[in-house]
Coordinates of C-alpha atoms and ligand atoms in Angstrom, one line a residue:
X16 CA -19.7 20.6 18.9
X17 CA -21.3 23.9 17.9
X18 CA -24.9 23.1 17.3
X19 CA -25.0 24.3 13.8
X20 CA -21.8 22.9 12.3
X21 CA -19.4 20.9 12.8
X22 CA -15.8 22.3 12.8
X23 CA -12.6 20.7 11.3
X24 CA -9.0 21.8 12.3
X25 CA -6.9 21.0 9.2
X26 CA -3.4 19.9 9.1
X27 CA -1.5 20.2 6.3
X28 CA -2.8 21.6 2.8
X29 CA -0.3 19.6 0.5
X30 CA -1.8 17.6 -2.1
X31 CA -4.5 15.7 0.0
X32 CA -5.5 18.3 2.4
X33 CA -6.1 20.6 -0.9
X34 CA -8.1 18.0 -2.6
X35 CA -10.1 18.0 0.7
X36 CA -10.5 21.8 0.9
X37 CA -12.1 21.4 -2.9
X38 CA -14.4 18.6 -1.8
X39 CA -16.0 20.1 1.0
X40 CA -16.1 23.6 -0.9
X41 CA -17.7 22.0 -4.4
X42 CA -19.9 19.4 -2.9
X43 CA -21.1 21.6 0.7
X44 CA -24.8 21.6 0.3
X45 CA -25.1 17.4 -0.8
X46 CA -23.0 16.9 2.3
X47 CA -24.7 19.3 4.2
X48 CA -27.7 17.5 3.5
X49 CA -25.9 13.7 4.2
X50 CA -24.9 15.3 7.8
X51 CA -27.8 17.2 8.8
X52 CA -25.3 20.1 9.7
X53 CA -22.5 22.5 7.9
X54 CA -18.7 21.3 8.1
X55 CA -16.2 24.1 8.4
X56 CA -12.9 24.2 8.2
X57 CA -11.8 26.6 11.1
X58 CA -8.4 26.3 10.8
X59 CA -5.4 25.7 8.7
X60 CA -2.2 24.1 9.8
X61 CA 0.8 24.8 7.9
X62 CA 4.9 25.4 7.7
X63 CA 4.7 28.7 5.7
X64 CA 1.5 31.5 5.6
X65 CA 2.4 32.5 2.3
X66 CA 3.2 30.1 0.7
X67 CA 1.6 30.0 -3.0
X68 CA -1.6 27.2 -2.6
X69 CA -3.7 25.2 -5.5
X70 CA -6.8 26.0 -4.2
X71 CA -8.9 29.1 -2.7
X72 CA -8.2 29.9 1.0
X73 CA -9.1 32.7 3.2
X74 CA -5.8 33.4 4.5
X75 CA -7.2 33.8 8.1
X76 CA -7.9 30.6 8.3
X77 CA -4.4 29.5 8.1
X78 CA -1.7 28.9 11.1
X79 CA 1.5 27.6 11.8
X80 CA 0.8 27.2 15.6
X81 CA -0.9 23.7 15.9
X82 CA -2.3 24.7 19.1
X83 CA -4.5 27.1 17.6
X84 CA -6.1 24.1 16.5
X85 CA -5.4 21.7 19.1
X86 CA -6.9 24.0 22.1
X87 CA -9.8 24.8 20.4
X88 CA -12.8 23.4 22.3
X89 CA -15.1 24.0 19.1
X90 CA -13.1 21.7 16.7
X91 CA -14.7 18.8 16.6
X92 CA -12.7 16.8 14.4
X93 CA -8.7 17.2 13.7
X94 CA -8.0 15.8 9.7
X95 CA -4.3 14.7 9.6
X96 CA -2.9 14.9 6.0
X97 CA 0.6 15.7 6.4
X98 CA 2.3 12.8 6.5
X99 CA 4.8 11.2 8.1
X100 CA 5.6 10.2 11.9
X101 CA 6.5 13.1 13.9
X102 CA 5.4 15.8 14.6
X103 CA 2.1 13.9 13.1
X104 CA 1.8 11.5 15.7
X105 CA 2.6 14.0 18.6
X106 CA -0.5 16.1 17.0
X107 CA -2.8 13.1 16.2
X108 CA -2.3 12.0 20.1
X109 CA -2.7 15.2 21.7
X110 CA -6.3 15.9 19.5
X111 CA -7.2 11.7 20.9
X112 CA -6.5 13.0 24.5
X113 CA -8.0 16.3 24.3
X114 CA -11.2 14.5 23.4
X115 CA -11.1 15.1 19.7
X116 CA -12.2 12.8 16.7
X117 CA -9.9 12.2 14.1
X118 CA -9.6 11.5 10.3
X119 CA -5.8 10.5 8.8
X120 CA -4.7 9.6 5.6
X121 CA -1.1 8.4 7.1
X122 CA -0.1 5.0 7.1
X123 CA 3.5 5.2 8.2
X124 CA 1.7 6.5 11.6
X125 CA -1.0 3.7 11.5
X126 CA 1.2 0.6 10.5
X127 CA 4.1 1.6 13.3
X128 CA 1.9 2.9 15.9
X129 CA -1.5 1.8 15.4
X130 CA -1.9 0.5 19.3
X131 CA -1.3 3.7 20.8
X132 CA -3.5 5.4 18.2
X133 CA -6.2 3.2 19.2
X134 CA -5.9 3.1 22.5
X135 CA -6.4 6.6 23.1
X136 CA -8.9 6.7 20.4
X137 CA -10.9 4.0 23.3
X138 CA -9.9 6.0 26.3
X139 CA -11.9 9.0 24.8
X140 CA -14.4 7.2 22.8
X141 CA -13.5 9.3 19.8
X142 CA -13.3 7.9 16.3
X143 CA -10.3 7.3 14.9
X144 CA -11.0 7.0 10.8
X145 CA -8.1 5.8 8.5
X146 CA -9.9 5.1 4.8
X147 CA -7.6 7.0 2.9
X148 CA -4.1 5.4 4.7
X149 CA -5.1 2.7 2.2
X150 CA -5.6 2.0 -1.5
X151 CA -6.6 6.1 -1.7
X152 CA -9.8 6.1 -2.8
X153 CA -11.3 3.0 -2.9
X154 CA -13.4 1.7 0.0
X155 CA -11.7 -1.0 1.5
X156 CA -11.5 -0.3 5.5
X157 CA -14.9 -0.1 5.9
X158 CA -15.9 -2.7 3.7
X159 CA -13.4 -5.0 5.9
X160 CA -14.3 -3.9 9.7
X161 CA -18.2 -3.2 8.7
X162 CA -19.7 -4.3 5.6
X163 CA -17.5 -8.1 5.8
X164 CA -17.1 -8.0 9.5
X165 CA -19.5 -11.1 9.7
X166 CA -16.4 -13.1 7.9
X167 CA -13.2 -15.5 8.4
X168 CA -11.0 -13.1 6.3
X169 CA -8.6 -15.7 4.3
X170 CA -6.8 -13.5 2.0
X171 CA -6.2 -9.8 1.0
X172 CA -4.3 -9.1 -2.1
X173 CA -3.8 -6.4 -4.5
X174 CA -2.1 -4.0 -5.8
X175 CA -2.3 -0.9 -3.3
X176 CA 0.2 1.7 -4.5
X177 CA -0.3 3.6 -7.2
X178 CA 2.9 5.3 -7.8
X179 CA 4.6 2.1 -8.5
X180 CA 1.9 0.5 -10.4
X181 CA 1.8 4.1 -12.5
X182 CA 5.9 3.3 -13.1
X183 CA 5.4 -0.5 -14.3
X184 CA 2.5 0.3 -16.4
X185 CA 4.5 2.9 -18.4
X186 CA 8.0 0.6 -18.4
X187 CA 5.5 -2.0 -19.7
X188 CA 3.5 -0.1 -21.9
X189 CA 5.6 2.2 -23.5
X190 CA 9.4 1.3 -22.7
X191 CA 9.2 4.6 -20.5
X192 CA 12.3 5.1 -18.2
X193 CA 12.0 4.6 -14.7
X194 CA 13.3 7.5 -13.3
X195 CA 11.4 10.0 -16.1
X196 CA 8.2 8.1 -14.8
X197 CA 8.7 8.4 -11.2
X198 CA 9.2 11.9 -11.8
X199 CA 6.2 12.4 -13.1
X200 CA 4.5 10.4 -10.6
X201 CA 5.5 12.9 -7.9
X202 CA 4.0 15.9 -10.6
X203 CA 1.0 14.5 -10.6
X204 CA 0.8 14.4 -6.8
X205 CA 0.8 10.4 -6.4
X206 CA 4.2 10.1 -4.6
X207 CA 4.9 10.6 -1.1
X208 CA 7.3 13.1 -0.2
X209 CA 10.0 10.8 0.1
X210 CA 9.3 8.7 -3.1
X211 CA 11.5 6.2 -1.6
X212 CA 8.9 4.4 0.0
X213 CA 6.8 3.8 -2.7
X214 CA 9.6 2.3 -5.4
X215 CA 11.2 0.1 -2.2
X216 CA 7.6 -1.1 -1.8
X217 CA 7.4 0.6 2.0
X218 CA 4.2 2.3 1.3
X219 CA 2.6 -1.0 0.0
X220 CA 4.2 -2.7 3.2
X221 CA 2.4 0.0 5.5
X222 CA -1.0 -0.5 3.8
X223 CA -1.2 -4.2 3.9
X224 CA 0.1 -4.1 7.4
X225 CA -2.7 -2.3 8.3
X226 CA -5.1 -5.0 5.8
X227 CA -3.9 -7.6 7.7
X228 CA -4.3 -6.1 11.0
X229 CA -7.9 -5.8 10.2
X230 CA -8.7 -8.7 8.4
X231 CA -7.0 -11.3 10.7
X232 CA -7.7 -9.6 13.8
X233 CA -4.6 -9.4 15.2
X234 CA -1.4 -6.7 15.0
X235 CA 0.8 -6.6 12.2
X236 CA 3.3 -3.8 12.0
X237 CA 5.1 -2.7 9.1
X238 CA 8.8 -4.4 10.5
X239 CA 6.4 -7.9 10.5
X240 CA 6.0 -7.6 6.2
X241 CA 8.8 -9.2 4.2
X242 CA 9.3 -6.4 1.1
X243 CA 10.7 -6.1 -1.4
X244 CA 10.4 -3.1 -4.2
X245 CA 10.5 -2.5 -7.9
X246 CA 14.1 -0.7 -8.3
X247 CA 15.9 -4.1 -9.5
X248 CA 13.4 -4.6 -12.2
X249 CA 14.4 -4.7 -15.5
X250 CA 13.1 -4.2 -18.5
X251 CA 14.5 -7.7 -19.9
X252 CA 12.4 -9.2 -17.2
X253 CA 9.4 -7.2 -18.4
X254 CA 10.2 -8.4 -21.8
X255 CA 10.3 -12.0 -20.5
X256 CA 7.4 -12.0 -18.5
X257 CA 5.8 -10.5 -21.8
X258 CA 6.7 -13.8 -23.9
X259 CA 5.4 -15.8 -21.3
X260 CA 2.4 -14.4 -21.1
X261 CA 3.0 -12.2 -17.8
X262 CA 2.9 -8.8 -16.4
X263 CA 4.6 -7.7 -13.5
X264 CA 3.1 -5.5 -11.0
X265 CA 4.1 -4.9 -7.3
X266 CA 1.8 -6.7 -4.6
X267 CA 0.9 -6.3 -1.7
X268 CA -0.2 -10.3 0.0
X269 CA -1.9 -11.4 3.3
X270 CA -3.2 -14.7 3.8
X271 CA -3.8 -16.4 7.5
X272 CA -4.1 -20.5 7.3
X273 CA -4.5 -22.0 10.9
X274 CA -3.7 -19.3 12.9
X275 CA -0.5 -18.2 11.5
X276 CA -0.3 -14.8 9.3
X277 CA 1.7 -14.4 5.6
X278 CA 2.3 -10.8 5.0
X279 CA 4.9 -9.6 2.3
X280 CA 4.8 -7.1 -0.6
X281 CA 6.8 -8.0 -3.7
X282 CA 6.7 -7.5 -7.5
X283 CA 5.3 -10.4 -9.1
X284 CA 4.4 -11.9 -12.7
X285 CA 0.9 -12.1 -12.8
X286 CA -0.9 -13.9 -15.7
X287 CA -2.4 -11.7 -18.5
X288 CA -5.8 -13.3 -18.1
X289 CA -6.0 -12.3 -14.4
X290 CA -7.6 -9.4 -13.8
X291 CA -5.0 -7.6 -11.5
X292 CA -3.1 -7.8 -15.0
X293 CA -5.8 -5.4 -16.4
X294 CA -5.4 -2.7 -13.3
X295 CA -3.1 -0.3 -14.4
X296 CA -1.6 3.6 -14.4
X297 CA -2.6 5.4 -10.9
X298 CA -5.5 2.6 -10.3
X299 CA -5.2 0.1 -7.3
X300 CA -7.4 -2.8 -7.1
X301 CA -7.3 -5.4 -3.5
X302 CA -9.1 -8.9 -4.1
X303 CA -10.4 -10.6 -0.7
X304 CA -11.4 -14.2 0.2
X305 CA -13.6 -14.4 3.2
X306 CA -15.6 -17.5 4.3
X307 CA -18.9 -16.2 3.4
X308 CA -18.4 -13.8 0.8
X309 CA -16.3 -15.8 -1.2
X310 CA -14.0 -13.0 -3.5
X311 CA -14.9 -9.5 -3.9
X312 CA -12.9 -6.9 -5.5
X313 CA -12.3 -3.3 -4.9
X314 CA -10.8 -1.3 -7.7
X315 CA -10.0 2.7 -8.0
X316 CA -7.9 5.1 -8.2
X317 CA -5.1 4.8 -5.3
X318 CA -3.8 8.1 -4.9
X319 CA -4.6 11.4 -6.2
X320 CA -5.6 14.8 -4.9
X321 CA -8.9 14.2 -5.1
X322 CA -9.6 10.4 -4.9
X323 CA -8.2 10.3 -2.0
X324 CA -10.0 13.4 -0.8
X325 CA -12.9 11.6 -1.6
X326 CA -12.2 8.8 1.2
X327 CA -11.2 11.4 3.6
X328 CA -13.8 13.2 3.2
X329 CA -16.1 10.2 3.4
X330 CA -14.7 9.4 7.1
X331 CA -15.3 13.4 8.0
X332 CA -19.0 12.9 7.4
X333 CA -18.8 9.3 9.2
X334 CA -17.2 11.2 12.4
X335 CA -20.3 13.9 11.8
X336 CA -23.2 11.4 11.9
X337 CA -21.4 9.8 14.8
X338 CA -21.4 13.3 16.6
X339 CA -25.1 14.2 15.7
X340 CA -26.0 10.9 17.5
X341 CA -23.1 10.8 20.4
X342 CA -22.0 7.5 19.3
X343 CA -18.5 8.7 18.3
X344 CA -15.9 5.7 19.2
X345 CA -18.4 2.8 18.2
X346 CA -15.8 1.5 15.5
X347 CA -12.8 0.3 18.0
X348 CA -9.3 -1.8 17.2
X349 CA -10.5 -5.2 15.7
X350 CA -6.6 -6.5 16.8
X351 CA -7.9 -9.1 19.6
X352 CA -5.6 -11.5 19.4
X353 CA -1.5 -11.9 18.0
X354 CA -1.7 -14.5 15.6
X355 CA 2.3 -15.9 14.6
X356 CA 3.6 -14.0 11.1
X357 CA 5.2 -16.8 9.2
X358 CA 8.6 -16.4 8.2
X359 CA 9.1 -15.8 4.4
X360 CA 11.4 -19.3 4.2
X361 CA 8.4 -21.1 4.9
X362 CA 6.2 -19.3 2.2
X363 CA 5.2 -21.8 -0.8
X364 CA 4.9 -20.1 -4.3
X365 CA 6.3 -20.0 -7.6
X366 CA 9.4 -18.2 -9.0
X367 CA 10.4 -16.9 -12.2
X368 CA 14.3 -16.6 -12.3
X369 CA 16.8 -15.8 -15.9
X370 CA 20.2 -17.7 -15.9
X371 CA 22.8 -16.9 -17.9
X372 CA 24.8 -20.4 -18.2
X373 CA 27.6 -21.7 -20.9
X374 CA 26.1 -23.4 -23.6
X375 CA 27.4 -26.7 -23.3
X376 CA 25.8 -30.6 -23.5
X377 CA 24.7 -31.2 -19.8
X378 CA 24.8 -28.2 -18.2
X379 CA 20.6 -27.9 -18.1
X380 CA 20.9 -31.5 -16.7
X381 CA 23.4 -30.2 -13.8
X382 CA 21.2 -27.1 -12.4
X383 CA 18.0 -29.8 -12.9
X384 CA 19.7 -31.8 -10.4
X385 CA 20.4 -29.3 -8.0
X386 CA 16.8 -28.0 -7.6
X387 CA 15.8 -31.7 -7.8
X388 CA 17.8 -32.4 -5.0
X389 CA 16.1 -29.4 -3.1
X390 CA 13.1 -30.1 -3.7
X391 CA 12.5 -27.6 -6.4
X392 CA 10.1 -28.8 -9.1
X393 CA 10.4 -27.2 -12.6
X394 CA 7.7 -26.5 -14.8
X395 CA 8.6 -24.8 -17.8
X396 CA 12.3 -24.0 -18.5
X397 CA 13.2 -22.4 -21.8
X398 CA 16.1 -21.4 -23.6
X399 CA 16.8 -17.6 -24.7
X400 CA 19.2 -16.0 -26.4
X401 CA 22.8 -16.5 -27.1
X402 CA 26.3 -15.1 -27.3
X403 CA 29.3 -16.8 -28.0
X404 CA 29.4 -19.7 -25.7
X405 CA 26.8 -18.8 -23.3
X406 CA 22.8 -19.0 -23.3
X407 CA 20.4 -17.3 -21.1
X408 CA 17.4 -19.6 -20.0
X409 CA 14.4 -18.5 -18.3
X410 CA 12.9 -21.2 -15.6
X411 CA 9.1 -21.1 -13.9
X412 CA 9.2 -23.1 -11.1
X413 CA 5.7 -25.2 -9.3
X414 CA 5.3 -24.0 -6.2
X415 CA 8.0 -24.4 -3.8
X416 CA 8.9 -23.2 -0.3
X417 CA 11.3 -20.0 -0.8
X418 CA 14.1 -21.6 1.3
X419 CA 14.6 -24.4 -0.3
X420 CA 14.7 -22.2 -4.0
X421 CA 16.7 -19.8 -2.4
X422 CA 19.3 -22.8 -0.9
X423 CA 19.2 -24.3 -4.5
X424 CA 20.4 -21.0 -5.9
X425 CA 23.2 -20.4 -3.8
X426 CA 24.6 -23.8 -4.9
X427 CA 23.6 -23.2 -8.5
X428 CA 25.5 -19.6 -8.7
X429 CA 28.9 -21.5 -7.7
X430 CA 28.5 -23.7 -10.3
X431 CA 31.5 -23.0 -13.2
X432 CA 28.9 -23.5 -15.6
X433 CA 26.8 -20.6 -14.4
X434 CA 27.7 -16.5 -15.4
X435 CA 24.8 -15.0 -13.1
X436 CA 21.3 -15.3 -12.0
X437 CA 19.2 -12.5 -12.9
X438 CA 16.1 -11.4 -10.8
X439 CA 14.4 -13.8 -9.0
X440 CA 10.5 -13.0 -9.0
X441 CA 7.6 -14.8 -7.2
X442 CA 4.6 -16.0 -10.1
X443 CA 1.1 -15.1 -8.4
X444 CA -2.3 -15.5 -9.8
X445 CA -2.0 -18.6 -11.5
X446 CA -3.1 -22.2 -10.9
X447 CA -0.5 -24.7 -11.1
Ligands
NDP944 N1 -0.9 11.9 -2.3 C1 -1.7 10.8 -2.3 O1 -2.2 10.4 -3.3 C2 -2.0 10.1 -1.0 C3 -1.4 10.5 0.2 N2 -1.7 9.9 1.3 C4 -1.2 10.3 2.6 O2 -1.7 11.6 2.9 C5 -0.7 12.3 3.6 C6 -0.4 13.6 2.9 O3 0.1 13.3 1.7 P1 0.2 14.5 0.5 O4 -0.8 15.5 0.7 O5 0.4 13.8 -0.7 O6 1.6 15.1 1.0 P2 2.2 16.6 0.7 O7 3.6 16.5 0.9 O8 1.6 17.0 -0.7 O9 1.4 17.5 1.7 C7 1.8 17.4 3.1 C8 1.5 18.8 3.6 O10 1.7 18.8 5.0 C9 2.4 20.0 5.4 N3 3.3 19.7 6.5 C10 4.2 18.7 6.7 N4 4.7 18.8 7.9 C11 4.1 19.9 8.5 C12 4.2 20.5 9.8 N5 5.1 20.0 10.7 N6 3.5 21.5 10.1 C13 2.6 22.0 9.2 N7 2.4 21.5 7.9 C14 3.2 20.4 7.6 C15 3.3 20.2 4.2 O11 3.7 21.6 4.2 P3 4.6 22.3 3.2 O12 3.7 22.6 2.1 O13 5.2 23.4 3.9 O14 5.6 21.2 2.8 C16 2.4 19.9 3.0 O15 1.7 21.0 2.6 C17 0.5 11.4 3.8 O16 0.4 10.7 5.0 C18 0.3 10.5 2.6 O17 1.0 9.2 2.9 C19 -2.6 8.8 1.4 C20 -3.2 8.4 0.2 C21 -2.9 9.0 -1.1
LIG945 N1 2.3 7.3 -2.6 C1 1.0 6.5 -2.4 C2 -0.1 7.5 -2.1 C3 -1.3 6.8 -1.7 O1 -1.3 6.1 -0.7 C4 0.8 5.7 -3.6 O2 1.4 5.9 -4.6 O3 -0.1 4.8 -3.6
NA946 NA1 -9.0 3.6 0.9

């Protein structure tokens, strides 16, 4: 480390590496202050040298040759915001070996190959900082390997991607198209570059992999969450979940009972009086449960240029302070043990579900029956509209194991008295 500054090698300058450019640039002399030193950005990694930017650069800052970065001996820390597994995790590894700290905002890297990450991170005793990789700008790492470290971690919950919850809000709130909103999601910068994996609920899978990881001290991996996304919602079931006093958003769940792990992301009605219900547009908000603390919330905005500069930003002068005092790699992998994920057929909630069914004397007391005899209680069931001969009813179940709803349905759809069973969506946030 240069003994006036501390040096940053930059990788990427899309949306987040901009916002990070403005951060350090608007707010220099306050962190100069918090550090004791300058941070500089020495250099610039990007595809394309002139390619228009957002933000101010001197152009000889810039490179496409990563080992301009990589090689430097005066770069102290390497800030990863492009995205993505390769090359990202080829770069992110070489920087760990070579001795250098490092700051990411990727979870696709973290949630697949956390243990590799880590372990070099060890080797080297160089800090490996992730803040922005979840829930963008809202603390909720270091709140959950620092600040609640002196917990049992029982749950983590929430909803932690703001594309999605920016798509749902406008579907619910103003009978906005899905596709028109997801398009400007990805205007505004929320998206990732494949927007894929924010409506098939990837993202949130990543994040809460990583959540769990922490929390329950042990590894979970994205391929261990059971996800499911927002594309088959419709805006009948918003309407429904509307009349019954619901509003569906996508979450992401982790709970760990007796040594076994649930981890799944999933959209779910939640009750209007709950305050996820109230967390809306671009703004993420995770609830956990620890044994001491009780429930504590952290709320914000989950994405954004500069939101989630702000988190990424926040780790840069973490690594700084670390460097001033050579205690860089105090913070290591919390993952000491490999708890058992429960399989999602063993997972106990309630269900929402929309059948459309003839309308005919009995025909209630026939699908009753079957879920009775799968041990699938009912607790409200109501009938919708009609046409012609047939009815649509809406059923919330109590809570039941998801195999044994999922084995009553597949008898239910072959009965002749059933048309179709519409979307079938877990209830969360209620008491029985
Ligand atoms: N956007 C957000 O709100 C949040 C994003 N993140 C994470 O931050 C990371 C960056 O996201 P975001 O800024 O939105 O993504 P963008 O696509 O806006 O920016 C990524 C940048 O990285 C550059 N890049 C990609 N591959 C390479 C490469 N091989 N060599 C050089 N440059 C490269 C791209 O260059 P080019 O301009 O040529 O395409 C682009 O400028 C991702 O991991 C994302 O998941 C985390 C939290 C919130
Ligand atoms: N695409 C992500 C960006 C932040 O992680 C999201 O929408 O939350
Ligand atoms: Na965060």
């Amino acid at each position: 480390m240069s003994k006036d500054s501390v040096q940053i090698g930059l990788l990427g300058l899309g949306t987040v590496g901009t916002g990070v450019l403005k951060v350090l640039t608007q707010n220099s002399s306050d962190i100069e202050q918090k550090v004791g030193k300058k941070i500089e950005v020495k250099k610039i990694l990007v595809r394309d040298i002139n390619k228009p930017r957002r933000v101010e650069v001197d152009p000889s800052l810039l490179t496409t040759e990563v080992q301009d970065i990589l090689e430097d001996e005066d770069i102290d820390i390497v800030v990863e915001v492009m995205g993505g597994i390769e090359p990202a995790k080829d770069y992110v590894l070489e920087a760990l070996h070579r001795g250098k700290n490092v700051v990411t905002a990727n979870k696709d890297l973290l949630a697949e190959y956390g243990k590799e990450l880590f372990e070099a991170s060890a080797e080297h005793s160089s800090d490996l900082f992730f803040e922005a990789s979840v829930a963008g700008g809202i603390p909720i790492i270091r709140p959950l390997k620092e600040c609640l470290a002196g917990n049992r971690i029982e749950e983590v919950m929430g909803i932690i991607n703001g594309t999605t919850n920016y798509i749902l809000t406008k579907m619910t709130t103003e009978g906005s198209d899905f596709e028109e909103v997801l398009k400007q999601a990805q205007e505004l910068g929320y998206a990732e570059a494949d927007p894929t994996a924010d409506v098939k609920g990837y993202d949130a899978a990543r994040k809460i992999a990583i959540l769990a990881s922490i929390a329950f001290g042990t590894r979970v991996t994205f391929r261990d969450v059971y996800v499911e996304g927002i594309t088959e919602i419709s805006r009948e079931d918003i309407e429904y979940a509307r009349e019954l006093g619901y509003v569906i958003k996508l979450l992401g769940i982790a709970r760990e009972k007796d040594g076994v792990v649930e981890v799944r992301v999933h959209p779910a009605l939640i009750p209007v009086c709950h305050p996820l219900a109230a967390v809306n547009d671009v703004f993420n908000a995770v609830f956990v449960r620890g044994d001491a603390v009780g429930e504590a919330m952290f709320y914000g905005r989950g994405a954004g240029e500069l939101p989630t500069a702000s988190a990424v930003v926040g780790d840069i002068i973490e690594v700084a302070r670390d460097l001033n005092l050579g205690v860089t790699g105090r913070i290591a992998c919390t993952c000491f043990t490999q708890k058992r994920i429960k399989p999602i057929g063993e997972v106990e909630t309630k269900f929402y579900l929309r059948l459309k069914v003839k309308d005919q004397p009995g025909v209630l007391a026939g699908i009753a029956s079957v879920f009775g005899n799968m041990d699938v209680s009912l607790a409200s069931v109501i009938q919708k509209r009609r046409e012609e001969d047939w009815a649509e009813i809406v059923l919330i179940t109590h809570q039941v194991q998801e195999k044994n709803l999922r084995d009553a349905l597949t008898i239910i759809r072959n009965l002749s008295t059933v048309d179709s069973v519409g979307n079938v969506i877990r209830v969360e946030g209620s008491e029985d």
